[in-house]
Amino acid sequence: MREALDDLTDNLGVFSNIEALRTLYGADQVALLRRFVDEGCGLAWLLQQVSDARYAYSVVHDGSNSAYSSCSELTFVHELGHNLGCQHDRANASVPGRFSYSYGFQDPDEAFRTVMAYDCAGGCPRIHYFSNPDLTYQGKPVGISENDPNYSANNAMTINATRVAMAGYRAAVTPTIQVLSPNGTESWIRDNTYPITWTMSNLSSNVTIELYQGGILKTTLASNIPDTGAFSWSIPLQLPLGANYSIKIKGDAAGVTIFDDSDNYFAVAPRAHSKAAPWIDLLLLDR
């Protein structure tokens, strides 16, 4: 697990493009989720300098193999807590957290432990709380005041103190798609070809284009095609006429679908029929 964390942090091997992806998607923290390989549930760098974005990395095992599951559903949160400066409980902390009070909490009666705390000597369930003296669980505080020099445990305060700086590790990225044409008021003729155009940023390199009539999906014109910004659509002669058509273009932003629709309806009109020229009878007189 340590090798994976080091390679992830240093952008080595299969992780050589991680830093570029982190910037592309605006990722303040980066976590690797991988298969369980019997060497612990997670590992992360413990934040010491708030301004140091280089170590906001963690590795989390899925906690299961073919025989059993051993890792808590809170492992991921626990490792992110380390990146935010939170340390284990005092009895299991080899080095301090970001602040003098940045420790998890074990209930003295072994009734529970908080997210960052290790198990009690006699066993105690982990609750879904970071240490916080202002909150209670089953009538007991889940932390100790930051003003106690020897026993303070307030990771909630730790997170509140570091979260703003961490949120600025990478610039926020907003994925966008905008349909340019048809975008309303156009009248496109059946049996002709027209360009569907769009702009896109901070999304995957492929798009899907759908045709709607009256707000109801009519058909998918193209699926998972490269984002070239334009697609030539040959309107079928049999497509029903109507003034209530629209286009939806969809892209993917790290597993989330982002889309845009035509701002207004456009029309599909009939092909114009040419009139036959009238017959003219010519009478030729021989001379």
mmCIF file of C-alpha atoms in Angstrom:
data_model
loop_
_atom_site.group_PDB
_atom_site.id
_atom_site.type_symbol
_atom_site.label_atom_id
_atom_site.label_comp_id
_atom_site.label_asym_id
_atom_site.label_seq_id
_atom_site.Cartn_x
_atom_site.Cartn_y
_atom_site.Cartn_z
ATOM 1 C CA MET A 1 0.000 0.000 0.000
ATOM 2 C CA ARG A 2 2.861 2.395 0.769
ATOM 3 C CA GLU A 3 4.332 1.809 -2.670
ATOM 4 C CA ALA A 4 0.989 2.664 -4.262
ATOM 5 C CA LEU A 5 0.716 5.858 -2.199
ATOM 6 C CA ASP A 6 4.271 6.896 -3.084
ATOM 7 C CA ASP A 7 3.746 6.265 -6.802
ATOM 8 C CA LEU A 8 0.426 8.106 -6.717
ATOM 9 C CA THR A 9 1.988 11.084 -4.955
ATOM 10 C CA ASP A 10 5.041 11.191 -7.230
ATOM 11 C CA ASN A 11 3.035 10.558 -10.430
ATOM 12 C CA LEU A 12 5.033 7.462 -11.299
ATOM 13 C CA GLY A 13 4.239 4.538 -13.592
ATOM 14 C CA VAL A 14 0.533 4.130 -14.276
ATOM 15 C CA PHE A 15 -0.076 7.332 -12.293
ATOM 16 C CA SER A 16 2.118 9.512 -14.516
ATOM 17 C CA ASN A 17 -0.834 11.643 -15.626
ATOM 18 C CA ILE A 18 -2.483 12.014 -12.208
ATOM 19 C CA GLU A 19 -1.299 15.580 -11.658
ATOM 20 C CA ALA A 20 -2.624 16.624 -15.060
ATOM 21 C CA LEU A 21 -5.976 14.988 -14.316
ATOM 22 C CA ARG A 22 -6.063 16.590 -10.885
ATOM 23 C CA THR A 23 -5.724 20.018 -12.470
ATOM 24 C CA LEU A 24 -8.154 19.189 -15.277
ATOM 25 C CA TYR A 25 -10.916 18.200 -12.862
ATOM 26 C CA GLY A 26 -10.038 20.625 -10.067
ATOM 27 C CA ALA A 27 -9.386 17.844 -7.522
ATOM 28 C CA ASP A 28 -8.256 19.228 -4.172
ATOM 29 C CA GLN A 29 -7.747 15.701 -2.827
ATOM 30 C CA VAL A 30 -6.979 12.483 -4.701
ATOM 31 C CA ALA A 31 -7.862 8.994 -3.454
ATOM 32 C CA LEU A 32 -7.038 5.653 -5.051
ATOM 33 C CA LEU A 33 -9.613 2.921 -4.412
ATOM 34 C CA ARG A 34 -8.220 -0.548 -5.059
ATOM 35 C CA ARG A 35 -8.785 -4.216 -4.326
ATOM 36 C CA PHE A 36 -8.050 -5.512 -0.832
ATOM 37 C CA VAL A 37 -4.645 -7.219 -0.615
ATOM 38 C CA ASP A 38 -4.327 -8.033 3.100
ATOM 39 C CA GLU A 39 -2.161 -5.114 4.168
ATOM 40 C CA GLY A 40 -4.460 -2.708 5.930
ATOM 41 C CA CYS A 41 -7.502 -0.780 4.871
ATOM 42 C CA GLY A 42 -6.083 2.613 4.008
ATOM 43 C CA LEU A 43 -3.093 4.914 4.046
ATOM 44 C CA ALA A 44 -2.813 8.678 3.663
ATOM 45 C CA TRP A 45 -0.462 11.559 4.225
ATOM 46 C CA LEU A 46 -1.079 13.498 7.429
ATOM 47 C CA LEU A 47 -1.330 17.222 6.714
ATOM 48 C CA GLN A 48 1.285 19.293 8.514
ATOM 49 C CA GLN A 49 1.611 22.430 6.405
ATOM 50 C CA VAL A 50 -1.776 23.723 5.263
ATOM 51 C CA SER A 51 -0.256 25.303 2.170
ATOM 52 C CA ASP A 52 1.263 22.032 0.934
ATOM 53 C CA ALA A 53 -1.031 20.561 -1.728
ATOM 54 C CA ARG A 54 1.540 17.948 -2.782
ATOM 55 C CA TYR A 55 0.465 15.444 -0.150
ATOM 56 C CA ALA A 56 -3.327 15.485 -0.452
ATOM 57 C CA TYR A 57 -3.281 11.838 -1.574
ATOM 58 C CA SER A 58 -4.618 8.626 -0.060
ATOM 59 C CA VAL A 59 -5.075 4.937 -0.868
ATOM 60 C CA VAL A 60 -8.163 3.005 0.253
ATOM 61 C CA HIS A 61 -8.806 -0.728 -0.033
ATOM 62 C CA ASP A 62 -12.314 -1.913 -0.814
ATOM 63 C CA GLY A 63 -12.058 -4.098 2.290
ATOM 64 C CA SER A 64 -13.157 -7.398 0.847
ATOM 65 C CA ASN A 65 -11.947 -10.524 -0.872
ATOM 66 C CA SER A 66 -13.647 -13.758 -1.805
ATOM 67 C CA ALA A 67 -13.816 -14.893 1.827
ATOM 68 C CA TYR A 68 -14.666 -11.891 3.990
ATOM 69 C CA SER A 69 -14.940 -8.145 4.371
ATOM 70 C CA SER A 70 -12.832 -6.460 7.010
ATOM 71 C CA CYS A 71 -12.658 -2.729 6.315
ATOM 72 C CA SER A 72 -15.118 -0.177 7.649
ATOM 73 C CA GLU A 73 -17.292 1.912 5.362
ATOM 74 C CA LEU A 74 -15.651 4.857 7.131
ATOM 75 C CA THR A 75 -12.148 4.015 5.889
ATOM 76 C CA PHE A 76 -12.415 6.463 2.998
ATOM 77 C CA VAL A 77 -13.554 9.276 5.303
ATOM 78 C CA HIS A 78 -10.817 8.358 7.789
ATOM 79 C CA GLU A 79 -8.087 8.732 5.150
ATOM 80 C CA LEU A 80 -9.473 12.038 3.893
ATOM 81 C CA GLY A 81 -9.403 13.162 7.520
ATOM 82 C CA HIS A 82 -5.634 12.582 7.608
ATOM 83 C CA ASN A 83 -5.239 14.787 4.525
ATOM 84 C CA LEU A 84 -7.132 17.486 6.421
ATOM 85 C CA GLY A 85 -4.785 17.267 9.407
ATOM 86 C CA CYS A 86 -6.698 14.854 11.668
ATOM 87 C CA GLN A 87 -4.727 12.305 13.683
ATOM 88 C CA HIS A 88 -5.753 9.084 15.448
ATOM 89 C CA ASP A 89 -6.631 9.054 19.131
ATOM 90 C CA ARG A 90 -3.760 10.033 21.420
ATOM 91 C CA ALA A 91 -2.982 6.455 22.457
ATOM 92 C CA ASN A 92 -2.424 5.470 18.830
ATOM 93 C CA ALA A 93 -0.790 8.591 17.409
ATOM 94 C CA SER A 94 2.922 8.314 16.686
ATOM 95 C CA VAL A 95 3.136 11.996 15.679
ATOM 96 C CA PRO A 96 0.856 14.985 16.381
ATOM 97 C CA GLY A 97 -1.866 16.087 14.008
ATOM 98 C CA ARG A 98 -1.974 19.528 12.417
ATOM 99 C CA PHE A 99 -2.831 21.222 15.715
ATOM 100 C CA SER A 100 -2.388 20.366 19.378
ATOM 101 C CA TYR A 101 -6.021 19.251 19.557
ATOM 102 C CA SER A 102 -6.135 17.279 16.261
ATOM 103 C CA TYR A 103 -6.882 13.859 17.746
ATOM 104 C CA GLY A 104 -9.642 11.299 17.528
ATOM 105 C CA PHE A 105 -11.560 10.290 20.642
ATOM 106 C CA GLN A 106 -12.194 7.022 22.457
ATOM 107 C CA ASP A 107 -14.969 6.996 25.030
ATOM 108 C CA PRO A 108 -13.385 6.248 28.460
ATOM 109 C CA ASP A 109 -16.046 3.591 29.064
ATOM 110 C CA GLU A 110 -15.344 2.050 25.645
ATOM 111 C CA ALA A 111 -18.875 2.759 24.459
ATOM 112 C CA PHE A 112 -17.722 4.210 21.122
ATOM 113 C CA ARG A 113 -14.879 5.806 19.181
ATOM 114 C CA THR A 114 -14.890 8.553 16.569
ATOM 115 C CA VAL A 115 -13.918 8.324 12.890
ATOM 116 C CA MET A 116 -10.191 8.853 13.396
ATOM 117 C CA ALA A 117 -9.790 6.768 16.574
ATOM 118 C CA TYR A 118 -8.425 3.223 16.672
ATOM 119 C CA ASP A 119 -10.307 0.450 18.432
ATOM 120 C CA CYS A 120 -10.491 0.456 22.239
ATOM 121 C CA ALA A 121 -8.584 -2.165 24.219
ATOM 122 C CA GLY A 122 -11.803 -4.040 24.921
ATOM 123 C CA GLY A 123 -13.398 -3.180 21.576
ATOM 124 C CA CYS A 124 -15.730 -0.278 20.813
ATOM 125 C CA PRO A 125 -17.847 0.589 17.759
ATOM 126 C CA ARG A 126 -16.812 3.422 15.467
ATOM 127 C CA ILE A 127 -19.479 6.113 15.154
ATOM 128 C CA HIS A 128 -20.059 8.511 12.269
ATOM 129 C CA TYR A 129 -18.594 11.520 14.077
ATOM 130 C CA PHE A 130 -15.267 13.296 14.051
ATOM 131 C CA SER A 131 -14.175 14.158 17.588
ATOM 132 C CA ASN A 132 -16.085 17.237 18.738
ATOM 133 C CA PRO A 133 -16.672 18.305 22.363
ATOM 134 C CA ASP A 134 -19.776 20.227 21.302
ATOM 135 C CA LEU A 135 -21.629 17.081 20.205
ATOM 136 C CA THR A 136 -22.868 14.096 22.186
ATOM 137 C CA TYR A 137 -23.558 10.450 21.430
ATOM 138 C CA GLN A 138 -25.783 8.491 23.800
ATOM 139 C CA GLY A 139 -25.543 11.419 26.198
ATOM 140 C CA LYS A 140 -21.737 11.555 26.187
ATOM 141 C CA PRO A 141 -19.471 14.139 24.518
ATOM 142 C CA VAL A 142 -17.591 12.834 21.495
ATOM 143 C CA GLY A 143 -14.499 14.955 22.072
ATOM 144 C CA ILE A 144 -12.526 17.026 24.557
ATOM 145 C CA SER A 145 -12.105 20.799 24.459
ATOM 146 C CA GLU A 146 -9.184 22.183 22.506
ATOM 147 C CA ASN A 147 -8.294 24.137 25.639
ATOM 148 C CA ASP A 148 -7.286 20.986 27.504
ATOM 149 C CA PRO A 149 -3.494 20.796 26.942
ATOM 150 C CA ASN A 150 -3.181 17.106 27.752
ATOM 151 C CA TYR A 151 -6.312 15.410 26.441
ATOM 152 C CA SER A 152 -7.866 17.722 23.827
ATOM 153 C CA ALA A 153 -9.579 15.904 20.948
ATOM 154 C CA ASN A 154 -11.367 18.108 18.432
ATOM 155 C CA ASN A 155 -10.919 17.013 14.842
ATOM 156 C CA ALA A 156 -14.056 18.894 13.834
ATOM 157 C CA MET A 157 -12.211 22.105 14.686
ATOM 158 C CA THR A 158 -9.193 20.810 12.771
ATOM 159 C CA ILE A 159 -11.245 20.331 9.612
ATOM 160 C CA ASN A 160 -12.863 23.743 9.952
ATOM 161 C CA ALA A 161 -9.399 25.272 10.237
ATOM 162 C CA THR A 162 -7.922 23.549 7.164
ATOM 163 C CA ARG A 163 -10.851 23.080 4.790
ATOM 164 C CA VAL A 164 -10.734 26.532 3.174
ATOM 165 C CA ALA A 165 -7.046 26.255 2.317
ATOM 166 C CA MET A 166 -7.517 22.728 0.993
ATOM 167 C CA ALA A 167 -10.489 23.805 -1.120
ATOM 168 C CA GLY A 168 -8.073 26.097 -2.936
ATOM 169 C CA TYR A 169 -5.477 23.463 -3.801
ATOM 170 C CA ARG A 170 -6.821 23.333 -7.330
ATOM 171 C CA ALA A 171 -8.964 25.843 -9.158
ATOM 172 C CA ALA A 172 -12.616 24.875 -9.338
ATOM 173 C CA VAL A 173 -13.582 23.454 -12.714
ATOM 174 C CA THR A 174 -17.099 23.793 -14.073
ATOM 175 C CA PRO A 175 -17.959 21.422 -16.933
ATOM 176 C CA THR A 176 -20.157 22.997 -19.606
ATOM 177 C CA ILE A 177 -21.933 22.153 -22.848
ATOM 178 C CA GLN A 178 -23.784 24.663 -25.002
ATOM 179 C CA VAL A 179 -25.889 23.860 -28.055
ATOM 180 C CA LEU A 180 -25.214 26.465 -30.741
ATOM 181 C CA SER A 181 -27.418 25.161 -33.537
ATOM 182 C CA PRO A 182 -30.191 24.422 -33.934
ATOM 183 C CA ASN A 183 -31.027 26.697 -31.050
ATOM 184 C CA GLY A 184 -34.541 27.801 -31.933
ATOM 185 C CA THR A 185 -36.436 29.516 -34.783
ATOM 186 C CA GLU A 186 -34.602 27.570 -37.516
ATOM 187 C CA SER A 187 -36.619 25.823 -40.180
ATOM 188 C CA TRP A 188 -34.792 22.804 -41.524
ATOM 189 C CA ILE A 189 -35.996 21.001 -44.626
ATOM 190 C CA ARG A 190 -36.436 17.247 -44.804
ATOM 191 C CA ASP A 191 -34.059 15.344 -47.082
ATOM 192 C CA ASN A 192 -31.360 17.992 -46.524
ATOM 193 C CA THR A 193 -28.193 18.003 -44.405
ATOM 194 C CA TYR A 194 -27.547 20.554 -41.652
ATOM 195 C CA PRO A 195 -24.777 21.067 -39.059
ATOM 196 C CA ILE A 196 -25.567 20.485 -35.386
ATOM 197 C CA THR A 197 -22.955 22.527 -33.500
ATOM 198 C CA TRP A 198 -21.944 22.980 -29.881
ATOM 199 C CA THR A 199 -19.169 24.044 -27.528
ATOM 200 C CA MET A 200 -17.892 21.966 -24.613
ATOM 201 C CA SER A 201 -15.296 22.349 -21.855
ATOM 202 C CA ASN A 202 -13.964 20.257 -18.967
ATOM 203 C CA LEU A 203 -15.769 17.107 -20.061
ATOM 204 C CA SER A 204 -14.786 13.782 -21.555
ATOM 205 C CA SER A 205 -13.916 13.809 -25.248
ATOM 206 C CA ASN A 206 -17.155 12.156 -26.437
ATOM 207 C CA VAL A 207 -20.745 13.340 -26.756
ATOM 208 C CA THR A 208 -24.198 11.909 -27.413
ATOM 209 C CA ILE A 209 -26.742 13.797 -29.538
ATOM 210 C CA GLU A 210 -30.487 13.258 -29.111
ATOM 211 C CA LEU A 211 -33.500 14.563 -31.012
ATOM 212 C CA TYR A 212 -36.630 15.525 -29.074
ATOM 213 C CA GLN A 213 -40.106 16.409 -30.288
ATOM 214 C CA GLY A 214 -42.342 18.260 -27.888
ATOM 215 C CA GLY A 215 -39.946 17.458 -25.049
ATOM 216 C CA ILE A 216 -40.115 13.694 -25.692
ATOM 217 C CA LEU A 217 -37.113 11.724 -26.921
ATOM 218 C CA LYS A 218 -37.599 10.944 -30.600
ATOM 219 C CA THR A 219 -34.299 9.246 -31.421
ATOM 220 C CA THR A 220 -30.574 9.242 -30.703
ATOM 221 C CA LEU A 221 -28.781 10.791 -33.654
ATOM 222 C CA ALA A 222 -25.266 9.886 -32.485
ATOM 223 C CA SER A 223 -23.893 8.050 -29.466
ATOM 224 C CA ASN A 224 -20.471 8.483 -27.875
ATOM 225 C CA ILE A 225 -18.932 10.295 -30.828
ATOM 226 C CA PRO A 226 -15.773 12.457 -30.638
ATOM 227 C CA ASP A 227 -16.251 16.037 -29.503
ATOM 228 C CA THR A 228 -15.536 17.843 -32.755
ATOM 229 C CA GLY A 229 -18.039 20.618 -32.097
ATOM 230 C CA ALA A 230 -20.096 19.729 -35.166
ATOM 231 C CA PHE A 231 -22.181 16.858 -36.513
ATOM 232 C CA SER A 232 -23.802 16.680 -39.949
ATOM 233 C CA TRP A 233 -27.403 15.553 -39.725
ATOM 234 C CA SER A 234 -29.200 14.370 -42.839
ATOM 235 C CA ILE A 235 -32.873 14.812 -42.035
ATOM 236 C CA PRO A 236 -34.831 11.732 -43.126
ATOM 237 C CA LEU A 237 -37.565 12.316 -45.663
ATOM 238 C CA GLN A 238 -39.965 10.334 -43.462
ATOM 239 C CA LEU A 239 -39.358 12.393 -40.278
ATOM 240 C CA PRO A 240 -42.713 13.862 -39.178
ATOM 241 C CA LEU A 241 -43.166 17.550 -39.838
ATOM 242 C CA GLY A 242 -43.377 19.823 -36.821
ATOM 243 C CA ALA A 243 -42.338 23.102 -35.239
ATOM 244 C CA ASN A 244 -41.525 21.582 -31.834
ATOM 245 C CA TYR A 245 -38.157 19.873 -32.286
ATOM 246 C CA SER A 246 -35.094 20.352 -30.092
ATOM 247 C CA ILE A 247 -31.604 18.915 -29.734
ATOM 248 C CA LYS A 248 -29.969 17.656 -26.531
ATOM 249 C CA ILE A 249 -26.193 17.163 -26.362
ATOM 250 C CA LYS A 250 -24.731 15.185 -23.451
ATOM 251 C CA GLY A 251 -21.203 14.698 -22.147
ATOM 252 C CA ASP A 252 -19.566 13.060 -19.161
ATOM 253 C CA ALA A 253 -17.833 14.830 -16.271
ATOM 254 C CA ALA A 254 -16.170 12.158 -14.119
ATOM 255 C CA GLY A 255 -19.249 9.949 -14.206
ATOM 256 C CA VAL A 256 -21.807 12.767 -14.038
ATOM 257 C CA THR A 257 -23.842 13.524 -17.165
ATOM 258 C CA ILE A 258 -23.788 17.187 -18.209
ATOM 259 C CA PHE A 259 -26.123 18.317 -20.990
ATOM 260 C CA ASP A 260 -27.652 21.252 -22.812
ATOM 261 C CA ASP A 261 -30.786 21.631 -24.944
ATOM 262 C CA SER A 262 -31.758 23.930 -27.769
ATOM 263 C CA ASP A 263 -32.977 27.169 -26.194
ATOM 264 C CA ASN A 264 -36.158 27.053 -28.280
ATOM 265 C CA TYR A 265 -37.893 24.703 -30.693
ATOM 266 C CA PHE A 266 -36.878 24.530 -34.330
ATOM 267 C CA ALA A 267 -39.043 23.354 -37.224
ATOM 268 C CA VAL A 268 -38.765 20.442 -39.619
ATOM 269 C CA ALA A 269 -40.391 21.540 -42.864
ATOM 270 C CA PRO A 270 -41.346 19.705 -46.064
ATOM 271 C CA ARG A 271 -39.116 19.592 -49.055
ATOM 272 C CA ALA A 272 -40.216 22.023 -51.740
ATOM 273 C CA HIS A 273 -41.555 20.410 -54.897
ATOM 274 C CA SER A 274 -40.527 21.923 -58.208
ATOM 275 C CA LYS A 275 -43.282 22.658 -60.669
ATOM 276 C CA ALA A 276 -43.103 21.151 -64.144
ATOM 277 C CA ALA A 277 -42.734 23.708 -66.895
ATOM 278 C CA PRO A 278 -45.919 24.140 -68.929
ATOM 279 C CA TRP A 279 -46.064 22.510 -72.328
ATOM 280 C CA ILE A 280 -45.850 24.840 -75.257
ATOM 281 C CA ASP A 281 -47.061 23.591 -78.604
ATOM 282 C CA LEU A 282 -45.104 24.902 -81.502
ATOM 283 C CA LEU A 283 -46.551 24.877 -84.952
ATOM 284 C CA LEU A 284 -43.866 24.911 -87.547
ATOM 285 C CA LEU A 285 -44.919 25.953 -90.986
ATOM 286 C CA ASP A 286 -42.967 24.738 -93.938
ATOM 287 C CA ARG A 287 -42.199 27.287 -96.524
#
